[in-house]
Amino acid sequence: MSQVLANYEDQLANTKMPAGKKKVLTTALKLFANNGFHATTTAKIAQQAGVSEGTIYKYFSSKEDLLAKLLQPILREIKNNFFSNLDDKADLPSLIDFIVTDRINFIEVNFDFIRVIFQEILTGQLTDKSYQEFFIGNDGILPRLQKLPANYPEINQKLTSSQIARIFIGPILTYVLQNKLLGLPVNSDDLELIKQQILANLTLKY
Amino acid sequence: MSQVLANYEDQLANTKMPAGKKKVLTTALKLFANNGFHATTTAKIAQQAGVSEGTIYKYFSSKEDLLAKLLQPILREIKNNFFSNLDDKADLPSLIDFIVTDRINFIEVNFDFIRVIFQEILTGQLTDKSYQEFFIGNDGILPRLQKLPANYPEINQKLTSSQIARIFIGPILTYVLQNKLLGLPVNSDDLELIKQQILANLTLKY
DNA sequence: AAAAATTAAGTGAGTATTAACTCACCACCT
DNA sequence: AGGTGGTGAGTTAATACTCACTTAATTTTT
């Protein structure tokens, strides 16, 4: 199943690509994540990356293009693997355990990307066709969740895929927000609690 | 208890303020929310508001100042009322029912503000001192939640205020994201389900 | 193997445009 | 006649992007 990606620098290290281009990509990611796309100037990227502005435009036709090429691989990765292979675990608790651990790890390792993606969604730059389909498209996240109740009879069969998605995403998202974005302390039993809550909510009769 | 604010235009209608200033505020809010702060030019605000750029700078010393003055009232409102008066309901289900209904309504009515605030958080513009204290400060959200278990013995007494916050915020946030931001359809029983899940998670023994 | 030619990687000063902000001025109301 | 609300052309600084060029590596030719 989906191996969690190593962080971006490690990934790029295994990719054949001019050194300057790599430095531009990693630096742009950091600056975009921490300051936002529009507040980040190409001059700043070049300076921080230790290259000239010319190098940026050697490999990217525009700042927009740089952003697009930066996000492209992770967006595909998310789309393909975020909720995939949901039926190869023995029992429901194991499945939940795997998903929570794996996805929180994924989000933490790729947190800079997640931040930029959410920025783009919130500012309306990631338009309908590019991510609407990501959720409800043919092989999108929601359709993939639809088969879960069939595989696990203890799940409340009245739950829609949309509701199931929220049961998983709610606690995971909130945990990561609190922890990584707001910098609030976490409890040692937080992850265990999240798993129990997801299980309880999936099997809740109402 | 906290009355939900009417939408921003209605609020401003009851406020004594030059017409041009009002139009600038409401227009800026819409543009900031939909396109982001940096992607919104003062020229665009003026044009959309039907005033001159001079009018903007008549009342606001800078674009930053306009944003600050725009967010100031709602930030105070959120801080004062988002999780307030948590002990004046008869029983736990009634309390949950009230919070979910009231807070989702608040978020929906003020969704443009919420969007801008999240944009600011994600781009690191809302700095530590301004909102770190908002959560863990003396009268912040988390301390206020701390007294909940004492008032409702059926709540699992091992839950920390941080965990209680997540139990409430997780489903509410996810619901609003799915609905208002992504535009995905909602189920008629979504709100009822959310309330049941919150109750289950608060009383879960683990 | 040396020389020549070609490609790849990178530079940085320069340009053109955009966008925040100013200011002298107008019109209306009391 | 003075205060309040509003104007819009003009200025200035910033920033995305260009381009003619250098240097280093690789390949081709002799």
CSV table of C-alpha atoms (C1' of nucleotides) in Angstrom, one decimal:
chain,number,residue,atom,x,y,z
A,1,MET,CA,0.0,0.0,0.0
A,2,SER,CA,0.9,3.6,-0.3
A,3,GLN,CA,4.3,4.1,1.2
A,4,VAL,CA,4.5,7.5,2.8
A,5,LEU,CA,6.7,9.8,0.8
A,6,ALA,CA,9.9,11.0,2.4
A,7,ASN,CA,10.2,14.7,2.8
A,8,TYR,CA,10.6,16.8,-0.4
A,9,GLU,CA,14.4,17.3,-0.2
A,10,ASP,CA,14.9,13.5,0.1
A,11,GLN,CA,12.6,12.9,-2.8
A,12,LEU,CA,14.4,15.4,-5.0
A,13,ALA,CA,17.8,13.9,-4.1
A,14,ASN,CA,16.8,10.8,-6.0
A,15,THR,CA,15.6,12.8,-9.0
A,16,LYS,CA,17.9,13.7,-11.9
A,17,MET,CA,17.5,17.5,-12.1
A,18,PRO,CA,19.8,20.5,-12.3
A,19,ALA,CA,21.0,21.6,-8.8
A,20,GLY,CA,19.7,25.1,-9.2
A,21,LYS,CA,16.2,23.8,-10.1
A,22,LYS,CA,16.1,21.7,-7.0
A,23,LYS,CA,17.1,24.6,-4.8
A,24,VAL,CA,14.5,26.8,-6.4
A,25,LEU,CA,11.7,24.1,-5.8
A,26,THR,CA,12.6,23.5,-2.2
A,27,THR,CA,13.1,27.1,-1.4
A,28,ALA,CA,9.8,28.1,-3.1
A,29,LEU,CA,7.9,25.5,-1.1
A,30,LYS,CA,9.2,26.8,2.2
A,31,LEU,CA,8.5,30.4,1.3
A,32,PHE,CA,5.1,29.7,-0.2
A,33,ALA,CA,4.1,27.7,2.9
A,34,ASN,CA,5.3,30.2,5.5
A,35,ASN,CA,4.4,33.5,3.8
A,36,GLY,CA,1.9,32.7,1.0
A,37,PHE,CA,2.3,32.6,-2.7
A,38,HIS,CA,1.7,36.3,-3.4
A,39,ALA,CA,3.8,37.6,-0.6
A,40,THR,CA,6.8,35.6,-1.9
A,41,THR,CA,8.8,37.4,-4.5
A,42,THR,CA,10.9,35.7,-7.1
A,43,ALA,CA,13.8,37.9,-5.9
A,44,LYS,CA,13.4,36.4,-2.4
A,45,ILE,CA,13.3,32.9,-3.7
A,46,ALA,CA,16.4,33.4,-5.7
A,47,GLN,CA,18.3,35.0,-2.8
A,48,GLN,CA,17.3,32.3,-0.4
A,49,ALA,CA,18.0,29.5,-2.8
A,50,GLY,CA,21.4,31.0,-3.6
A,51,VAL,CA,20.8,31.3,-7.3
A,52,SER,CA,20.0,34.2,-9.7
A,53,GLU,CA,16.5,35.1,-10.7
A,54,GLY,CA,17.4,34.1,-14.2
A,55,THR,CA,17.7,30.5,-13.0
A,56,ILE,CA,14.1,30.5,-11.9
A,57,TYR,CA,13.0,31.5,-15.3
A,58,LYS,CA,15.3,29.1,-16.9
A,59,TYR,CA,13.1,26.3,-15.7
A,60,PHE,CA,9.7,27.9,-15.0
A,61,SER,CA,7.9,30.1,-17.4
A,62,SER,CA,6.3,32.1,-14.6
A,63,LYS,CA,5.8,32.2,-10.8
A,64,GLU,CA,2.4,30.5,-11.4
A,65,ASP,CA,4.1,27.8,-13.4
A,66,LEU,CA,6.6,27.3,-10.6
A,67,LEU,CA,3.7,26.8,-8.2
A,68,ALA,CA,1.9,24.4,-10.6
A,69,LYS,CA,5.0,22.3,-11.1
A,70,LEU,CA,5.6,22.3,-7.4
A,71,LEU,CA,2.1,21.0,-6.5
A,72,GLN,CA,1.6,18.6,-9.4
A,73,PRO,CA,3.3,15.5,-8.0
A,74,ILE,CA,1.8,15.8,-4.5
A,75,LEU,CA,-1.7,16.4,-5.8
A,76,ARG,CA,-1.4,13.3,-7.9
A,77,GLU,CA,0.0,11.4,-4.9
A,78,ILE,CA,-2.9,12.6,-2.7
A,79,LYS,CA,-5.4,11.7,-5.3
A,80,ASN,CA,-4.0,8.2,-5.9
A,81,ASN,CA,-3.2,7.2,-2.4
A,82,PHE,CA,-5.1,9.2,0.2
A,83,PHE,CA,-7.9,6.8,0.7
A,84,SER,CA,-6.8,3.7,-1.3
A,85,ASN,CA,-6.7,0.0,-0.6
A,86,LEU,CA,-9.4,0.2,2.0
A,87,ASP,CA,-10.2,-3.4,2.0
A,88,ASP,CA,-7.0,-5.3,2.7
A,89,LYS,CA,-7.0,-5.1,6.4
A,90,ALA,CA,-8.3,-7.9,8.6
A,91,ASP,CA,-10.7,-6.1,10.8
A,92,LEU,CA,-12.1,-2.6,11.2
A,93,PRO,CA,-9.9,-1.5,14.2
A,94,SER,CA,-6.8,-2.5,12.2
A,95,LEU,CA,-8.0,-0.6,9.2
A,96,ILE,CA,-8.6,2.5,11.3
A,97,ASP,CA,-5.3,2.2,13.1
A,98,PHE,CA,-3.5,2.0,9.8
A,99,ILE,CA,-5.3,4.9,8.2
A,100,VAL,CA,-4.9,7.3,11.2
A,101,THR,CA,-1.2,6.5,11.6
A,102,ASP,CA,-0.4,6.5,7.9
A,103,ARG,CA,-2.3,9.6,7.0
A,104,ILE,CA,-1.2,11.7,9.9
A,105,ASN,CA,2.3,10.8,9.1
A,106,PHE,CA,1.8,11.7,5.5
A,107,ILE,CA,0.3,15.1,6.5
A,108,GLU,CA,3.1,15.8,8.9
A,109,VAL,CA,5.9,14.9,6.5
A,110,ASN,CA,4.3,16.9,3.7
A,111,PHE,CA,2.9,19.7,5.9
A,112,ASP,CA,4.4,22.5,3.8
A,113,PHE,CA,2.6,21.2,0.7
A,114,ILE,CA,-0.7,20.8,2.7
A,115,ARG,CA,-0.4,24.4,3.8
A,116,VAL,CA,0.1,25.7,0.3
A,117,ILE,CA,-2.8,23.6,-1.1
A,118,PHE,CA,-5.1,24.9,1.6
A,119,GLN,CA,-4.0,28.4,0.9
A,120,GLU,CA,-4.9,27.9,-2.7
A,121,ILE,CA,-8.3,26.4,-1.9
A,122,LEU,CA,-9.1,29.2,0.4
A,123,THR,CA,-8.1,31.9,-2.0
A,124,GLY,CA,-10.1,30.2,-4.8
A,125,GLN,CA,-7.1,29.6,-7.0
A,126,LEU,CA,-7.6,25.8,-7.1
A,127,THR,CA,-10.7,25.9,-9.2
A,128,ASP,CA,-13.6,23.6,-9.4
A,129,LYS,CA,-12.5,21.3,-12.2
A,130,SER,CA,-9.2,20.6,-10.6
A,131,TYR,CA,-10.4,19.4,-7.2
A,132,GLN,CA,-14.1,19.1,-7.3
A,133,GLU,CA,-13.5,16.0,-9.4
A,134,PHE,CA,-10.8,15.0,-6.9
A,135,PHE,CA,-13.5,14.3,-4.3
A,136,ILE,CA,-16.5,13.2,-6.3
A,137,GLY,CA,-14.9,12.1,-9.5
A,138,ASN,CA,-15.0,8.6,-10.8
A,139,ASP,CA,-12.0,7.4,-8.8
A,140,GLY,CA,-12.3,10.2,-6.3
A,141,ILE,CA,-12.1,10.0,-2.5
A,142,LEU,CA,-15.8,9.7,-1.9
A,143,PRO,CA,-16.6,7.0,-4.4
A,144,ARG,CA,-13.7,5.0,-3.0
A,145,LEU,CA,-15.2,5.2,0.5
A,146,GLN,CA,-18.5,3.9,-0.7
A,147,LYS,CA,-17.4,0.3,-0.6
A,148,LEU,CA,-16.3,0.5,3.0
A,149,PRO,CA,-19.7,-0.4,4.6
A,150,ALA,CA,-20.0,-3.4,2.3
A,151,ASN,CA,-16.7,-4.8,3.5
A,152,TYR,CA,-17.3,-4.1,7.2
A,153,PRO,CA,-20.8,-5.1,8.3
A,154,GLU,CA,-20.4,-3.5,11.7
A,155,ILE,CA,-20.3,-0.1,10.1
A,156,ASN,CA,-23.7,1.7,10.2
A,157,GLN,CA,-25.0,1.0,6.7
A,158,LYS,CA,-27.0,4.2,6.7
A,159,LEU,CA,-23.8,6.3,6.5
A,160,THR,CA,-23.1,8.0,3.2
A,161,SER,CA,-19.6,8.2,1.8
A,162,SER,CA,-19.6,11.9,2.5
A,163,GLN,CA,-20.4,11.2,6.2
A,164,ILE,CA,-17.7,8.5,6.4
A,165,ALA,CA,-15.2,10.9,4.9
A,166,ARG,CA,-16.0,13.4,7.6
A,167,ILE,CA,-15.7,10.8,10.4
A,168,PHE,CA,-12.1,10.1,9.3
A,169,ILE,CA,-11.0,13.6,8.2
A,170,GLY,CA,-12.5,15.6,11.1
A,171,PRO,CA,-10.4,14.3,13.9
A,172,ILE,CA,-7.3,13.9,11.7
A,173,LEU,CA,-7.5,17.4,10.3
A,174,THR,CA,-8.3,19.0,13.7
A,175,TYR,CA,-5.4,17.1,15.4
A,176,VAL,CA,-2.9,18.3,12.8
A,177,LEU,CA,-4.2,21.8,12.8
A,178,GLN,CA,-3.9,22.1,16.6
A,179,ASN,CA,-0.5,20.4,16.6
A,180,LYS,CA,1.3,21.6,13.5
A,181,LEU,CA,-0.3,24.9,12.7
A,182,LEU,CA,-1.3,26.3,16.0
A,183,GLY,CA,1.6,24.7,17.9
A,184,LEU,CA,-0.5,23.6,20.8
A,185,PRO,CA,0.7,20.7,22.9
A,186,VAL,CA,-0.6,17.3,22.2
A,187,ASN,CA,-1.6,14.5,24.7
A,188,SER,CA,0.2,11.2,24.5
A,189,ASP,CA,-3.1,9.4,24.1
A,190,ASP,CA,-4.5,11.7,21.4
A,191,LEU,CA,-3.9,9.2,18.5
A,192,GLU,CA,-5.4,6.3,20.5
A,193,LEU,CA,-8.4,8.5,21.3
A,194,ILE,CA,-8.9,9.5,17.7
A,195,LYS,CA,-9.0,5.9,16.6
A,196,GLN,CA,-11.5,4.9,19.3
A,197,GLN,CA,-13.7,7.8,18.3
A,198,ILE,CA,-13.6,7.0,14.6
A,199,LEU,CA,-14.6,3.4,15.4
A,200,ALA,CA,-17.4,4.6,17.7
A,201,ASN,CA,-18.7,7.0,15.1
A,202,LEU,CA,-18.6,4.4,12.3
A,203,THR,CA,-20.5,1.9,14.3
A,204,LEU,CA,-22.9,4.3,16.0
A,205,LYS,CA,-26.5,3.3,15.6
A,206,TYR,CA,-28.8,6.3,15.4
B,1,MET,CA,-26.2,34.1,25.3
B,2,SER,CA,-24.4,35.0,22.2
B,3,GLN,CA,-26.8,36.1,19.6
B,4,VAL,CA,-25.5,35.2,16.1
B,5,LEU,CA,-24.5,38.3,14.2
B,6,ALA,CA,-26.5,39.1,11.1
B,7,ASN,CA,-24.4,39.3,8.0
B,8,TYR,CA,-22.0,42.1,7.6
B,9,GLU,CA,-24.1,44.4,5.4
B,10,ASP,CA,-26.9,44.3,7.9
B,11,GLN,CA,-24.6,45.0,10.7
B,12,LEU,CA,-23.1,48.0,9.0
B,13,ALA,CA,-26.5,49.3,8.1
B,14,ASN,CA,-27.1,50.0,11.8
B,15,THR,CA,-23.7,51.7,12.2
B,16,LYS,CA,-23.2,55.4,11.7
B,17,MET,CA,-20.5,55.6,9.1
B,18,PRO,CA,-19.9,57.3,5.7
B,19,ALA,CA,-21.5,55.4,2.8
B,20,GLY,CA,-18.2,55.2,1.0
B,21,LYS,CA,-16.5,53.6,3.9
B,22,LYS,CA,-19.2,51.0,4.3
B,23,LYS,CA,-19.0,50.1,0.6
B,24,VAL,CA,-15.2,49.8,0.9
B,25,LEU,CA,-15.5,47.4,3.9
B,26,THR,CA,-18.1,45.1,2.4
B,27,THR,CA,-16.4,45.0,-1.0
B,28,ALA,CA,-13.0,44.4,0.5
B,29,LEU,CA,-14.4,41.5,2.5
B,30,LYS,CA,-15.9,39.8,-0.5
B,31,LEU,CA,-12.7,40.3,-2.6
B,32,PHE,CA,-10.4,39.2,0.2
B,33,ALA,CA,-12.4,36.1,0.9
B,34,ASN,CA,-12.8,35.1,-2.8
B,35,ASN,CA,-9.4,36.0,-4.1
B,36,GLY,CA,-7.1,36.5,-1.2
B,37,PHE,CA,-5.7,39.6,0.4
B,38,HIS,CA,-2.6,40.0,-1.8
B,39,ALA,CA,-4.4,39.2,-5.0
B,40,THR,CA,-6.9,41.9,-4.3
B,41,THR,CA,-5.8,45.4,-5.5
B,42,THR,CA,-7.0,48.6,-4.0
B,43,ALA,CA,-7.9,49.7,-7.6
B,44,LYS,CA,-10.2,46.6,-7.8
B,45,ILE,CA,-11.8,47.3,-4.4
B,46,ALA,CA,-12.5,50.9,-5.4
B,47,GLN,CA,-13.9,50.0,-8.8
B,48,GLN,CA,-16.2,47.2,-7.4
B,49,ALA,CA,-17.3,49.5,-4.5
B,50,GLY,CA,-18.1,52.3,-6.9
B,51,VAL,CA,-15.8,54.8,-5.2
B,52,SER,CA,-12.4,56.2,-5.9
B,53,GLU,CA,-9.1,54.9,-4.6
B,54,GLY,CA,-8.8,58.1,-2.6
B,55,THR,CA,-11.9,57.2,-0.6
B,56,ILE,CA,-10.1,54.0,0.6
B,57,TYR,CA,-7.2,56.0,1.9
B,58,LYS,CA,-9.4,58.6,3.4
B,59,TYR,CA,-10.5,56.0,6.0
B,60,PHE,CA,-7.7,53.5,6.0
B,61,SER,CA,-4.0,54.3,6.2
B,62,SER,CA,-3.0,51.3,4.2
B,63,LYS,CA,-4.3,48.0,2.7
B,64,GLU,CA,-3.0,46.3,5.8
B,65,ASP,CA,-4.9,48.7,8.0
B,66,LEU,CA,-8.1,48.1,6.0
B,67,LEU,CA,-7.7,44.3,6.7
B,68,ALA,CA,-7.0,44.9,10.3
B,69,LYS,CA,-10.1,47.1,10.8
B,70,LEU,CA,-12.2,44.7,8.9
B,71,LEU,CA,-11.2,41.7,11.0
B,72,GLN,CA,-11.1,43.4,14.4
B,73,PRO,CA,-14.8,43.2,15.3
B,74,ILE,CA,-15.3,39.6,14.2
B,75,LEU,CA,-12.1,38.5,16.0
B,76,ARG,CA,-13.4,40.0,19.2
B,77,GLU,CA,-16.8,38.5,18.7
B,78,ILE,CA,-15.3,35.1,18.1
B,79,LYS,CA,-13.1,35.4,21.1
B,80,ASN,CA,-15.9,36.5,23.4
B,81,ASN,CA,-18.6,34.2,22.2
B,82,PHE,CA,-17.4,31.2,20.4
B,83,PHE,CA,-17.4,28.9,23.4
B,84,SER,CA,-19.2,30.9,26.0
B,85,ASN,CA,-21.9,30.2,28.6
B,86,LEU,CA,-21.3,26.5,28.4
B,87,ASP,CA,-23.2,25.7,31.7
B,88,ASP,CA,-26.6,27.2,31.3
B,89,LYS,CA,-28.2,24.2,29.5
B,90,ALA,CA,-30.2,21.6,31.3
B,91,ASP,CA,-28.6,18.5,29.9
B,92,LEU,CA,-25.7,17.5,27.7
B,93,PRO,CA,-27.7,16.7,24.6
B,94,SER,CA,-29.4,20.1,24.8
B,95,LEU,CA,-26.0,21.8,25.2
B,96,ILE,CA,-24.6,20.0,22.2
B,97,ASP,CA,-27.7,20.7,20.2
B,98,PHE,CA,-27.4,24.4,20.9
B,99,ILE,CA,-23.7,24.6,20.2
B,100,VAL,CA,-23.8,22.8,16.9
B,101,THR,CA,-26.8,24.7,15.6
B,102,ASP,CA,-25.6,28.1,16.8
B,103,ARG,CA,-21.9,27.8,15.8
B,104,ILE,CA,-22.6,26.3,12.3
B,105,ASN,CA,-25.1,29.1,11.8
B,106,PHE,CA,-22.5,31.6,12.9
B,107,ILE,CA,-19.8,30.2,10.6
B,108,GLU,CA,-22.2,30.1,7.7
B,109,VAL,CA,-23.4,33.7,8.2
B,110,ASN,CA,-19.8,34.9,8.6
B,111,PHE,CA,-18.2,32.6,6.2
B,112,ASP,CA,-16.3,35.3,4.2
B,113,PHE,CA,-14.7,36.4,7.5
B,114,ILE,CA,-13.8,32.8,8.4
B,115,ARG,CA,-12.2,32.4,5.0
B,116,VAL,CA,-10.0,35.5,5.4
B,117,ILE,CA,-9.0,34.5,8.9
B,118,PHE,CA,-8.0,31.1,7.8
B,119,GLN,CA,-6.0,32.6,4.9
B,120,GLU,CA,-4.2,34.8,7.3
B,121,ILE,CA,-3.4,31.9,9.7
B,122,LEU,CA,-2.2,29.7,6.9
B,123,THR,CA,0.1,32.4,5.4
B,124,GLY,CA,1.5,33.1,8.8
B,125,GLN,CA,0.2,36.7,9.0
B,126,LEU,CA,-1.9,36.2,12.1
B,127,THR,CA,1.1,35.9,14.4
B,128,ASP,CA,1.5,34.0,17.7
B,129,LYS,CA,0.6,36.7,20.2
B,130,SER,CA,-2.6,37.6,18.4
B,131,TYR,CA,-4.2,34.2,18.4
B,132,GLN,CA,-2.0,31.8,20.4
B,133,GLU,CA,-3.5,33.6,23.4
B,134,PHE,CA,-6.9,33.3,21.8
B,135,PHE,CA,-6.8,29.6,22.4
B,136,ILE,CA,-4.8,29.1,25.6
B,137,GLY,CA,-5.0,32.6,27.1
B,138,ASN,CA,-6.6,33.3,30.4
B,139,ASP,CA,-10.1,33.5,29.0
B,140,GLY,CA,-9.3,31.6,25.8
B,141,ILE,CA,-11.3,28.8,24.3
B,142,LEU,CA,-9.5,25.9,25.9
B,143,PRO,CA,-9.6,27.2,29.5
B,144,ARG,CA,-13.3,27.9,29.1
B,145,LEU,CA,-13.9,24.3,28.0
B,146,GLN,CA,-12.1,23.0,31.1
B,147,LYS,CA,-15.1,23.3,33.3
B,148,LEU,CA,-17.4,21.3,31.0
B,149,PRO,CA,-16.6,17.9,32.6
B,150,ALA,CA,-17.3,19.2,36.0
B,151,ASN,CA,-20.7,20.4,35.0
B,152,TYR,CA,-21.6,17.2,33.2
B,153,PRO,CA,-20.6,14.0,35.0
B,154,GLU,CA,-21.4,11.8,32.0
B,155,ILE,CA,-18.5,13.3,30.1
B,156,ASN,CA,-15.4,11.1,30.3
B,157,GLN,CA,-13.4,12.9,33.0
B,158,LYS,CA,-10.1,11.9,31.5
B,159,LEU,CA,-10.7,14.2,28.5
B,160,THR,CA,-8.5,17.3,28.3
B,161,SER,CA,-9.9,20.6,27.2
B,162,SER,CA,-7.8,20.3,24.1
B,163,GLN,CA,-9.5,16.9,23.3
B,164,ILE,CA,-12.9,18.3,24.0
B,165,ALA,CA,-12.3,21.2,21.7
B,166,ARG,CA,-11.4,18.8,18.9
B,167,ILE,CA,-14.5,16.7,19.5
B,168,PHE,CA,-16.6,19.8,18.9
B,169,ILE,CA,-14.6,21.6,16.2
B,170,GLY,CA,-13.7,18.5,14.1
B,171,PRO,CA,-17.2,17.6,12.8
B,172,ILE,CA,-18.3,21.3,12.7
B,173,LEU,CA,-15.3,22.3,10.7
B,174,THR,CA,-15.4,19.4,8.4
B,175,TYR,CA,-19.1,19.8,7.7
B,176,VAL,CA,-18.7,23.5,6.9
B,177,LEU,CA,-15.6,22.9,4.7
B,178,GLN,CA,-17.4,20.2,2.7
B,179,ASN,CA,-20.5,22.2,2.4
B,180,LYS,CA,-19.5,25.9,2.0
B,181,LEU,CA,-16.0,25.6,0.7
B,182,LEU,CA,-16.0,22.6,-1.5
B,183,GLY,CA,-19.7,22.9,-2.5
B,184,LEU,CA,-20.4,19.2,-1.9
B,185,PRO,CA,-24.0,18.2,-1.2
B,186,VAL,CA,-25.1,17.7,2.4
B,187,ASN,CA,-27.4,15.1,3.8
B,188,SER,CA,-30.5,16.1,5.6
B,189,ASP,CA,-29.6,14.2,8.7
B,190,ASP,CA,-26.0,15.5,8.8
B,191,LEU,CA,-26.5,17.9,11.7
B,192,GLU,CA,-28.4,15.3,13.7
B,193,LEU,CA,-25.6,12.8,13.1
B,194,ILE,CA,-22.9,15.3,14.1
B,195,LYS,CA,-24.7,15.9,17.4
B,196,GLN,CA,-24.9,12.2,18.1
B,197,GLN,CA,-21.3,11.7,17.3
B,198,ILE,CA,-20.2,14.6,19.6
B,199,LEU,CA,-22.3,13.1,22.4
B,200,ALA,CA,-20.8,9.6,21.8
B,201,ASN,CA,-17.3,11.0,21.7
B,202,LEU,CA,-17.7,13.0,24.9
B,203,THR,CA,-19.1,10.1,26.8
B,204,LEU,CA,-16.9,7.4,25.3
B,205,LYS,CA,-15.1,5.3,27.9
B,206,TYR,CA,-11.6,4.2,26.8
C,1,DA,C1',44.0,12.0,-27.7
C,2,DA,C1',43.5,16.7,-28.8
C,3,DA,C1',40.7,20.1,-30.8
C,4,DA,C1',36.4,21.7,-32.1
C,5,DA,C1',31.6,22.1,-31.6
C,6,DT,C1',27.4,21.6,-29.2
C,7,DT,C1',24.6,21.5,-25.3
C,8,DA,C1',23.5,22.4,-20.5
C,9,DA,C1',23.6,25.3,-16.4
C,10,DG,C1',23.6,29.6,-14.6
C,11,DT,C1',24.1,34.9,-14.4
C,12,DG,C1',22.6,39.6,-13.3
C,13,DA,C1',21.8,44.0,-15.1
C,14,DG,C1',17.9,45.9,-17.3
C,15,DT,C1',12.9,46.7,-18.5
C,16,DA,C1',8.0,47.3,-18.3
C,17,DT,C1',4.3,47.0,-15.7
C,18,DT,C1',1.7,46.9,-11.8
C,19,DA,C1',-0.1,48.5,-7.6
C,20,DA,C1',0.1,51.0,-3.2
C,21,DC,C1',-0.3,55.4,-1.8
C,22,DT,C1',-0.5,61.0,-2.1
C,23,DC,C1',-2.5,65.4,-2.7
C,24,DA,C1',-4.5,69.4,-4.3
C,25,DC,C1',-9.1,70.1,-5.2
C,26,DC,C1',-14.4,69.8,-5.5
C,27,DA,C1',-19.2,69.7,-3.7
C,28,DC,C1',-22.4,69.6,-0.4
C,29,DC,C1',-24.4,70.4,4.0
C,30,DT,C1',-25.1,72.9,8.2
D,1,DA,C1',-17.3,79.7,6.2
D,2,DG,C1',-15.9,75.6,7.9
D,3,DG,C1',-16.4,70.7,8.3
D,4,DT,C1',-17.4,66.3,6.1
D,5,DG,C1',-17.4,63.1,2.3
D,6,DG,C1',-15.4,62.2,-1.9
D,7,DT,C1',-12.3,62.6,-6.3
D,8,DG,C1',-8.8,60.9,-9.7
D,9,DA,C1',-4.7,62.0,-12.0
D,10,DG,C1',0.0,61.5,-10.7
D,11,DT,C1',4.1,59.6,-8.2
D,12,DT,C1',7.1,56.1,-6.6
D,13,DA,C1',8.7,51.8,-5.3
D,14,DA,C1',8.4,47.1,-6.1
D,15,DT,C1',8.3,43.0,-8.8
D,16,DA,C1',7.7,39.7,-12.5
D,17,DC,C1',10.0,38.7,-16.3
D,18,DT,C1',13.8,39.2,-20.4
D,19,DC,C1',18.0,38.6,-22.7
D,20,DA,C1',22.6,38.8,-24.1
D,21,DC,C1',26.2,36.6,-22.1
D,22,DT,C1',29.7,33.3,-19.4
D,23,DT,C1',31.3,29.1,-17.8
D,24,DA,C1',31.3,24.2,-17.5
D,25,DA,C1',30.3,19.8,-19.3
D,26,DT,C1',29.6,16.6,-23.0
D,27,DT,C1',29.9,15.0,-27.5
D,28,DT,C1',31.8,15.0,-32.1
D,29,DT,C1',35.3,15.4,-35.3
D,30,DT,C1',39.9,15.0,-36.8
